[in-house]
Amino acid sequence: MPNTANMSKIPPEARLLLDYYSSHVIEVMSMSPIKKPPWKTIHLPCAMSALAELLVHGEARSFAKLALFYALLSISAFHMGFANRDSEESGKFWKLKGTAHKKTAQKYLLLSLDMDLPKAMRGKYKEVLMSMLSMVTIGVFSGDMQDSQGYLAESESLIRNFGLPKPVKSLKISKLHHIFSYLRIIHESTSLRGSKAKPDSQNDMWESTQSQITQHQELSNNMAQSASSRLAWMEGEEVEDLEEDPLFISIYQMPTTLLSLISQTSSLCKQLESAESSTPEFARRCKIIEDRIFRWKAPENLSLTAHFGPDVSNSPDAAAKEVAAHVVNATYQALIVHFQRQIRNTNPRVLQHYVTTAADHLLAHEQLKQSLKICHAPFPWPGFIVGCEAYDISARQKIDLYLKTVRCYNVGSVMEAEKIVYEVWRRQDMGQSDHRWEDVLKDWGMQVVLT
């Protein structure tokens, strides 16, 4: 039975924040309207289990579960802080709570990775991976994504050393691997080439964590490795005719093949900094991937019909399919712009048609979600990519409207993307040479995870 001594070890706002996570945050995190997203069926039950163990025993069964417990508290607190932006005092209170819970989660995550401790005390593989990926999510919700690269690198090492060797992977583990792939691919698409973002003073604990992990665990991650390998356990991306991954689509409502093309483009971007970029083989690869991008077609069966159930009229069903189609088409248009700017260095004014088309899809996507009362968060990547290349007044007006529309989701990464886009426009209008989003990220010492 719970006792007063045990309850004193639990943050008084814990139950409130977990309830908020269940009722508000999960819906915002889910890009797909499936009734049982992984954050509801995997993350939340594990955190609730940790809470129950704390109440009954005064301690959780593993450090990984405690890390996840505090990570979810942090995510909820940050979201609540932004949701209370009209009240400066309340907003500040919850953001401070988010920061405190993040530090506690980091402490327990470090212990869960200490190979000198018994495995049972450290936690199960899926618990450790959940905790690690949730640290990235804290960055997304808080807007401070400086340590995301470190957590993603360690997640990849964990997966390669302990996840991939498993002969049989449970559905839960497969879902966690897919979540990692999505986060990693989107992060790498906007990571700075040839330099790292400036360190943040708040990263001292994580830097200490990394150094200690390295002493105990062989890191297989190679930061110069092809970004396309992030999907290696999902599909063979080098094959011309790839099949869509139904599990990935069920989580993100985003075609796997489209994410793979984003990943392959990131791979080319990294090679631009090497001597390999001047070789005929590199030119051949660029041409192949460019052709794949322009020939890509969205899967016909991609829809949100599961949100409404089987017994729906044609009208809402058609609208639901259109919701999915808009965000996918916006992402595709953004990928064309991304490839042409990063690999071909095409003049952005030539690409304004793609920018405007993407902006139209993004606005239609939000308008349809509102009319259908769908509250899933936006996918900020396409809006950021095309927004930073918007030169025409009409295109900027549409992007501006879109950025203001998605503020209501109270997600830090979305707000940071907005700031960067506006700074890019300011520099463009001033005629500055350092007017690309890469320049802003470098000058501001930022990393972004646009999920």
C-alpha positions as semicolon CSV with decimal commas, in nm:
position;residue;x (nm);y (nm);z (nm)
1;M;0,000;0,000;0,000
2;P;0,120;0,354;-0,069
3;N;0,252;0,533;0,236
4;T;0,332;0,893;0,320
5;A;0,707;0,833;0,309
6;N;0,689;0,689;-0,043
7;M;0,459;0,963;-0,167
8;S;0,704;1,225;-0,046
9;K;0,960;1,088;-0,296
10;I;0,728;1,162;-0,589
11;P;0,692;1,511;-0,740
12;P;0,355;1,647;-0,622
13;E;0,264;1,741;-0,980
14;A;0,347;1,393;-1,119
15;R;-0,007;1,266;-1,151
16;L;-0,126;1,592;-1,305
17;L;0,154;1,587;-1,563
18;L;0,098;1,221;-1,654
19;D;-0,274;1,284;-1,694
20;Y;-0,189;1,585;-1,912
21;Y;0,050;1,370;-2,115
22;S;-0,230;1,119;-2,171
23;S;-0,503;1,371;-2,256
24;H;-0,306;1,638;-2,445
25;V;0,051;1,551;-2,534
26;I;0,000;1,210;-2,697
27;E;-0,254;1,354;-2,939
28;V;-0,014;1,634;-3,031
29;M;0,274;1,388;-3,084
30;S;0,075;1,162;-3,313
31;M;0,085;1,245;-3,684
32;S;-0,139;0,948;-3,754
33;P;-0,487;0,908;-3,603
34;I;-0,446;0,546;-3,495
35;K;-0,625;0,482;-3,168
36;K;-0,321;0,325;-3,004
37;P;-0,007;0,522;-3,091
38;P;0,317;0,391;-2,936
39;W;0,336;0,682;-2,691
40;K;0,004;0,560;-2,547
41;T;0,067;0,185;-2,556
42;I;0,441;0,171;-2,478
43;H;0,568;0,490;-2,314
44;L;0,277;0,585;-2,088
45;P;0,218;0,236;-1,935
46;C;0,588;0,211;-1,851
47;A;0,586;0,552;-1,681
48;M;0,265;0,466;-1,493
49;S;0,425;0,142;-1,380
50;A;0,721;0,338;-1,244
51;L;0,480;0,567;-1,056
52;A;0,301;0,268;-0,904
53;E;0,631;0,112;-0,797
54;L;0,738;0,438;-0,636
55;L;0,410;0,457;-0,445
56;V;0,421;0,097;-0,322
57;H;0,792;0,027;-0,283
58;G;0,948;0,370;-0,266
59;E;1,161;0,292;-0,571
60;A;1,115;0,175;-0,928
61;R;1,241;-0,160;-1,052
62;S;1,489;-0,003;-1,293
63;F;1,671;0,324;-1,353
64;A;1,550;0,322;-1,714
65;K;1,187;0,330;-1,602
66;L;1,264;0,618;-1,368
67;A;1,438;0,802;-1,653
68;L;1,131;0,757;-1,872
69;F;0,899;0,862;-1,589
70;Y;1,079;1,192;-1,540
71;A;1,121;1,243;-1,916
72;L;0,745;1,228;-1,968
73;L;0,695;1,469;-1,678
74;S;0,939;1,706;-1,846
75;I;0,766;1,683;-2,186
76;S;0,426;1,755;-2,029
77;A;0,561;2,041;-1,820
78;F;0,716;2,215;-2,120
79;H;0,398;2,177;-2,324
80;M;0,194;2,310;-2,034
81;G;0,437;2,601;-2,002
82;F;0,387;2,705;-2,364
83;A;0,010;2,647;-2,335
84;N;0,005;2,898;-2,046
85;R;0,201;3,165;-2,234
86;D;-0,070;3,421;-2,159
87;S;0,019;3,390;-1,792
88;E;0,387;3,472;-1,764
89;E;0,412;3,344;-1,407
90;S;0,239;3,013;-1,479
91;G;0,429;2,958;-1,802
92;K;0,763;3,019;-1,631
93;F;0,667;2,787;-1,344
94;W;0,598;2,492;-1,572
95;K;0,905;2,549;-1,787
96;L;1,121;2,545;-1,474
97;K;0,952;2,219;-1,377
98;G;1,030;2,084;-1,722
99;T;1,397;2,172;-1,685
100;A;1,417;2,015;-1,339
101;H;1,251;1,692;-1,451
102;K;1,481;1,676;-1,753
103;K;1,788;1,689;-1,527
104;T;1,646;1,412;-1,310
105;A;1,573;1,202;-1,620
106;Q;1,931;1,254;-1,738
107;K;2,063;1,136;-1,402
108;Y;1,866;0,811;-1,413
109;L;1,943;0,758;-1,781
110;L;2,314;0,771;-1,700
111;L;2,265;0,505;-1,432
112;S;2,066;0,288;-1,675
113;L;2,367;0,288;-1,908
114;D;2,623;0,205;-1,640
115;M;2,745;-0,142;-1,737
116;D;2,895;-0,193;-1,390
117;L;2,544;-0,218;-1,248
118;P;2,329;-0,535;-1,267
119;K;2,114;-0,553;-1,580
120;A;1,793;-0,582;-1,378
121;M;1,878;-0,258;-1,201
122;R;1,964;-0,080;-1,527
123;G;1,646;-0,184;-1,710
124;K;1,527;-0,368;-2,017
125;Y;1,651;-0,275;-2,365
126;K;1,318;-0,123;-2,468
127;E;1,301;0,080;-2,145
128;V;1,647;0,227;-2,203
129;L;1,570;0,303;-2,569
130;M;1,236;0,462;-2,478
131;S;1,410;0,684;-2,227
132;M;1,683;0,784;-2,472
133;L;1,436;0,875;-2,746
134;S;1,219;1,061;-2,498
135;M;1,515;1,287;-2,421
136;V;1,508;1,391;-2,787
137;T;1,135;1,456;-2,752
138;I;1,202;1,681;-2,453
139;G;1,417;1,891;-2,684
140;V;1,140;1,903;-2,944
141;F;0,882;2,019;-2,691
142;S;1,109;2,261;-2,504
143;G;1,268;2,409;-2,816
144;D;1,617;2,342;-2,677
145;M;1,743;2,070;-2,911
146;Q;2,116;2,119;-2,851
147;D;2,177;1,771;-2,712
148;S;1,958;1,585;-2,962
149;Q;2,251;1,474;-3,176
150;G;2,415;1,310;-2,876
151;Y;2,101;1,124;-2,773
152;L;2,035;1,007;-3,128
153;A;2,394;0,887;-3,169
154;E;2,370;0,690;-2,845
155;S;2,029;0,553;-2,945
156;E;2,177;0,427;-3,270
157;S;2,465;0,265;-3,085
158;L;2,219;0,100;-2,848
159;I;2,007;-0,028;-3,135
160;R;2,302;-0,164;-3,331
161;N;2,461;-0,334;-3,031
162;F;2,154;-0,469;-2,856
163;G;1,847;-0,427;-3,076
164;L;1,940;-0,544;-3,423
165;P;2,115;-0,864;-3,304
166;K;1,787;-0,986;-3,150
167;P;1,667;-1,279;-3,366
168;V;1,303;-1,196;-3,298
169;K;1,189;-0,840;-3,238
170;S;0,860;-0,768;-3,067
171;L;0,612;-0,525;-3,218
172;K;0,695;-0,274;-2,944
173;I;1,067;-0,286;-3,020
174;S;0,999;-0,254;-3,394
175;K;0,792;0,057;-3,328
176;L;1,070;0,210;-3,118
177;H;1,320;0,141;-3,397
178;H;1,089;0,319;-3,640
179;I;1,056;0,617;-3,406
180;F;1,435;0,637;-3,393
181;S;1,464;0,622;-3,773
182;Y;1,215;0,902;-3,816
183;L;1,385;1,129;-3,560
184;R;1,732;1,056;-3,694
185;I;1,645;1,116;-4,059
186;I;1,467;1,445;-3,992
187;H;1,747;1,566;-3,763
188;E;2,020;1,483;-4,013
189;S;1,839;1,664;-4,293
190;T;1,902;1,996;-4,115
191;S;2,231;1,919;-3,940
192;L;2,517;2,149;-4,025
193;R;2,778;2,019;-4,267
194;G;3,142;2,039;-4,171
195;S;3,077;2,191;-3,829
196;K;2,890;2,129;-3,509
197;A;2,648;2,357;-3,336
198;K;2,797;2,554;-3,049
199;P;2,772;2,369;-2,719
200;D;2,521;2,482;-2,463
201;S;2,609;2,525;-2,099
202;Q;2,316;2,305;-2,001
203;N;2,475;2,012;-2,180
204;D;2,743;1,954;-1,916
205;M;2,555;1,661;-1,767
206;W;2,505;1,499;-2,107
207;E;2,868;1,551;-2,205
208;S;2,966;1,378;-1,881
209;T;2,715;1,106;-1,959
210;Q;2,861;1,049;-2,304
211;S;3,217;1,020;-2,174
212;Q;3,113;0,763;-1,915
213;I;2,908;0,561;-2,162
214;T;3,201;0,547;-2,400
215;Q;3,412;0,380;-2,130
216;H;3,164;0,094;-2,098
217;Q;3,011;0,056;-2,442
218;E;3,165;0,016;-2,786
219;L;3,015;0,288;-2,999
220;S;2,940;0,162;-3,345
221;N;2,798;0,492;-3,461
222;N;2,999;0,674;-3,726
223;M;2,875;1,027;-3,771
224;A;3,012;1,037;-4,125
225;Q;2,821;0,723;-4,217
226;S;2,557;0,750;-4,486
227;A;2,236;0,890;-4,345
228;S;2,048;0,644;-4,565
229;S;2,155;0,362;-4,334
230;R;1,902;0,490;-4,079
231;L;1,639;0,290;-4,266
232;A;1,865;-0,010;-4,313
233;W;1,664;-0,238;-4,085
234;M;1,337;-0,120;-4,239
235;E;1,412;-0,165;-4,605
236;G;1,689;-0,187;-4,861
237;E;1,698;0,175;-4,976
238;E;1,942;0,109;-5,258
239;V;1,680;-0,099;-5,435
240;E;1,494;0,091;-5,706
241;D;1,142;-0,034;-5,630
242;L;1,094;-0,009;-5,255
243;E;0,785;-0,127;-5,077
244;E;0,615;0,091;-4,819
245;D;0,646;-0,011;-4,455
246;P;0,290;-0,040;-4,316
247;L;0,407;-0,015;-3,954
248;F;0,597;0,307;-4,017
249;I;0,303;0,457;-4,206
250;S;0,066;0,358;-3,925
251;I;0,275;0,564;-3,681
252;Y;0,356;0,871;-3,890
253;Q;0,115;0,864;-4,187
254;M;0,420;0,936;-4,399
255;P;0,541;0,710;-4,684
256;T;0,861;0,528;-4,598
257;T;0,988;0,579;-4,951
258;L;0,959;0,958;-4,914
259;L;1,156;0,952;-4,587
260;S;1,415;0,735;-4,757
261;L;1,462;0,998;-5,030
262;I;1,511;1,265;-4,764
263;S;1,769;1,039;-4,603
264;Q;1,951;0,976;-4,931
265;T;1,963;1,351;-4,993
266;S;2,121;1,400;-4,650
267;S;2,381;1,139;-4,742
268;L;2,474;1,339;-5,052
269;C;2,491;1,659;-4,847
270;K;2,749;1,506;-4,615
271;Q;2,959;1,392;-4,911
272;L;2,964;1,745;-5,054
273;E;3,228;1,829;-4,793
274;S;3,459;1,548;-4,907
275;A;3,686;1,491;-5,205
276;E;3,436;1,230;-5,321
277;S;3,202;1,508;-5,436
278;S;3,421;1,575;-5,740
279;T;3,414;1,217;-5,864
280;P;3,201;1,080;-6,152
281;E;3,047;0,830;-5,910
282;F;2,914;1,109;-5,690
283;A;2,767;1,286;-5,993
284;R;2,606;0,959;-6,098
285;R;2,452;0,910;-5,753
286;C;2,318;1,266;-5,753
287;K;2,152;1,206;-6,088
288;I;2,000;0,875;-5,974
289;I;1,854;1,022;-5,655
290;E;1,732;1,333;-5,837
291;D;1,552;1,112;-6,088
292;R;1,400;0,909;-5,805
293;I;1,271;1,225;-5,641
294;F;1,105;1,359;-5,956
295;R;0,954;1,017;-6,039
296;W;0,823;0,952;-5,687
297;K;0,449;0,898;-5,645
298;A;0,256;0,882;-5,318
299;P;0,090;0,549;-5,232
300;E;-0,274;0,545;-5,336
301;N;-0,394;0,377;-5,016
302;L;-0,251;0,639;-4,779
303;S;-0,548;0,774;-4,581
304;L;-0,681;0,861;-4,238
305;T;-0,991;0,644;-4,261
306;A;-0,899;0,467;-3,936
307;H;-0,979;0,792;-3,756
308;F;-1,346;0,763;-3,851
309;G;-1,399;0,388;-3,852
310;P;-1,544;0,169;-4,129
311;D;-1,896;0,310;-4,123
312;V;-1,849;0,659;-4,259
313;S;-2,000;0,850;-4,545
314;N;-1,799;0,921;-4,853
315;S;-1,763;1,287;-4,762
316;P;-1,567;1,258;-4,434
317;D;-1,373;0,965;-4,573
318;A;-1,265;1,168;-4,873
319;A;-1,176;1,461;-4,647
320;A;-0,970;1,232;-4,427
321;K;-0,772;1,108;-4,723
322;E;-0,716;1,466;-4,829
323;V;-0,570;1,553;-4,487
324;A;-0,301;1,291;-4,533
325;A;-0,246;1,384;-4,895
326;H;-0,182;1,750;-4,812
327;V;0,101;1,690;-4,565
328;V;0,259;1,424;-4,787
329;N;0,245;1,649;-5,093
330;A;0,385;1,943;-4,896
331;T;0,674;1,724;-4,781
332;Y;0,737;1,608;-5,136
333;Q;0,746;1,966;-5,269
334;A;0,981;2,059;-4,984
335;L;1,209;1,768;-5,071
336;I;1,239;1,892;-5,430
337;V;1,335;2,238;-5,299
338;H;1,573;2,085;-5,044
339;F;1,755;1,874;-5,303
340;Q;1,780;2,152;-5,559
341;R;1,914;2,402;-5,308
342;Q;2,150;2,171;-5,120
343;I;2,285;1,952;-5,401
344;R;2,234;2,158;-5,720
345;N;2,257;2,504;-5,558
346;T;1,969;2,614;-5,778
347;N;1,866;2,979;-5,760
348;P;1,575;2,983;-5,512
349;R;1,371;3,218;-5,730
350;V;1,342;2,939;-5,985
351;L;1,186;2,720;-5,716
352;Q;0,906;2,954;-5,603
353;H;0,639;2,739;-5,767
354;Y;0,733;2,448;-5,540
355;V;0,744;2,679;-5,238
356;T;0,398;2,817;-5,308
357;T;0,251;2,473;-5,379
358;A;0,389;2,337;-5,053
359;A;0,252;2,637;-4,862
360;D;-0,093;2,582;-5,016
361;H;-0,090;2,218;-4,907
362;L;0,022;2,308;-4,554
363;L;-0,255;2,564;-4,512
364;A;-0,515;2,325;-4,652
365;H;-0,384;2,055;-4,419
366;E;-0,439;2,274;-4,113
367;Q;-0,778;2,399;-4,230
368;L;-0,904;2,045;-4,287
369;K;-0,776;1,927;-3,950
370;Q;-0,963;2,208;-3,782
371;S;-1,285;2,131;-3,966
372;L;-1,256;1,761;-3,880
373;K;-1,146;1,837;-3,520
374;I;-0,819;1,650;-3,564
375;C;-0,559;1,786;-3,321
376;H;-0,245;1,606;-3,437
377;A;0,060;1,830;-3,442
378;P;0,201;1,966;-3,768
379;F;0,509;1,826;-3,934
380;P;0,731;2,137;-3,925
381;W;1,000;2,012;-4,166
382;P;0,833;2,106;-4,499
383;G;0,721;2,448;-4,373
384;F;1,073;2,523;-4,253
385;I;1,243;2,408;-4,575
386;V;1,019;2,600;-4,815
387;G;0,977;2,892;-4,576
388;C;1,350;2,957;-4,576
389;E;1,347;2,965;-4,958
390;A;1,039;3,188;-4,995
391;Y;1,120;3,506;-5,191
392;D;0,788;3,589;-5,357
393;I;0,558;3,807;-5,147
394;S;0,261;3,575;-5,200
395;A;0,464;3,273;-5,092
396;R;0,586;3,452;-4,780
397;Q;0,233;3,561;-4,691
398;K;0,114;3,202;-4,705
399;I;0,410;3,073;-4,504
400;D;0,358;3,351;-4,251
401;L;-0,008;3,256;-4,211
402;Y;0,086;2,892;-4,173
403;L;0,350;2,962;-3,907
404;K;0,103;3,171;-3,708
405;T;-0,162;2,900;-3,743
406;V;0,054;2,623;-3,596
407;R;0,157;2,823;-3,288
408;C;-0,152;2,683;-3,116
409;Y;0,012;2,339;-3,084
410;N;0,255;2,477;-2,823
411;V;0,554;2,275;-2,945
412;G;0,897;2,431;-2,898
413;S;1,050;2,303;-3,222
414;V;0,766;2,462;-3,423
415;M;0,826;2,796;-3,253
416;E;1,202;2,778;-3,309
417;A;1,145;2,698;-3,677
418;E;0,930;3,011;-3,703
419;K;1,207;3,227;-3,553
420;I;1,464;3,091;-3,798
421;V;1,240;3,144;-4,102
422;Y;1,176;3,507;-4,003
423;E;1,548;3,566;-3,947
424;V;1,625;3,420;-4,290
425;W;1,374;3,658;-4,446
426;R;1,526;3,953;-4,258
427;R;1,872;3,866;-4,387
428;Q;1,743;3,815;-4,740
429;D;1,571;4,153;-4,737
430;M;1,888;4,318;-4,604
431;G;2,086;4,169;-4,889
432;Q;2,315;3,974;-4,656
433;S;2,522;3,694;-4,804
434;D;2,475;3,474;-4,495
435;H;2,099;3,444;-4,545
436;R;2,048;3,067;-4,558
437;W;1,904;2,864;-4,272
438;E;2,243;2,696;-4,227
439;D;2,396;3,037;-4,160
440;V;2,134;3,118;-3,897
441;L;2,178;2,784;-3,722
442;K;2,553;2,830;-3,717
443;D;2,537;3,191;-3,595
444;W;2,281;3,109;-3,326
445;G;2,459;2,787;-3,224
446;M;2,146;2,581;-3,277
447;Q;2,038;2,231;-3,363
448;V;1,684;2,157;-3,473
449;V;1,474;1,842;-3,485
450;L;1,177;1,942;-3,700
451;T;0,930;1,677;-3,587
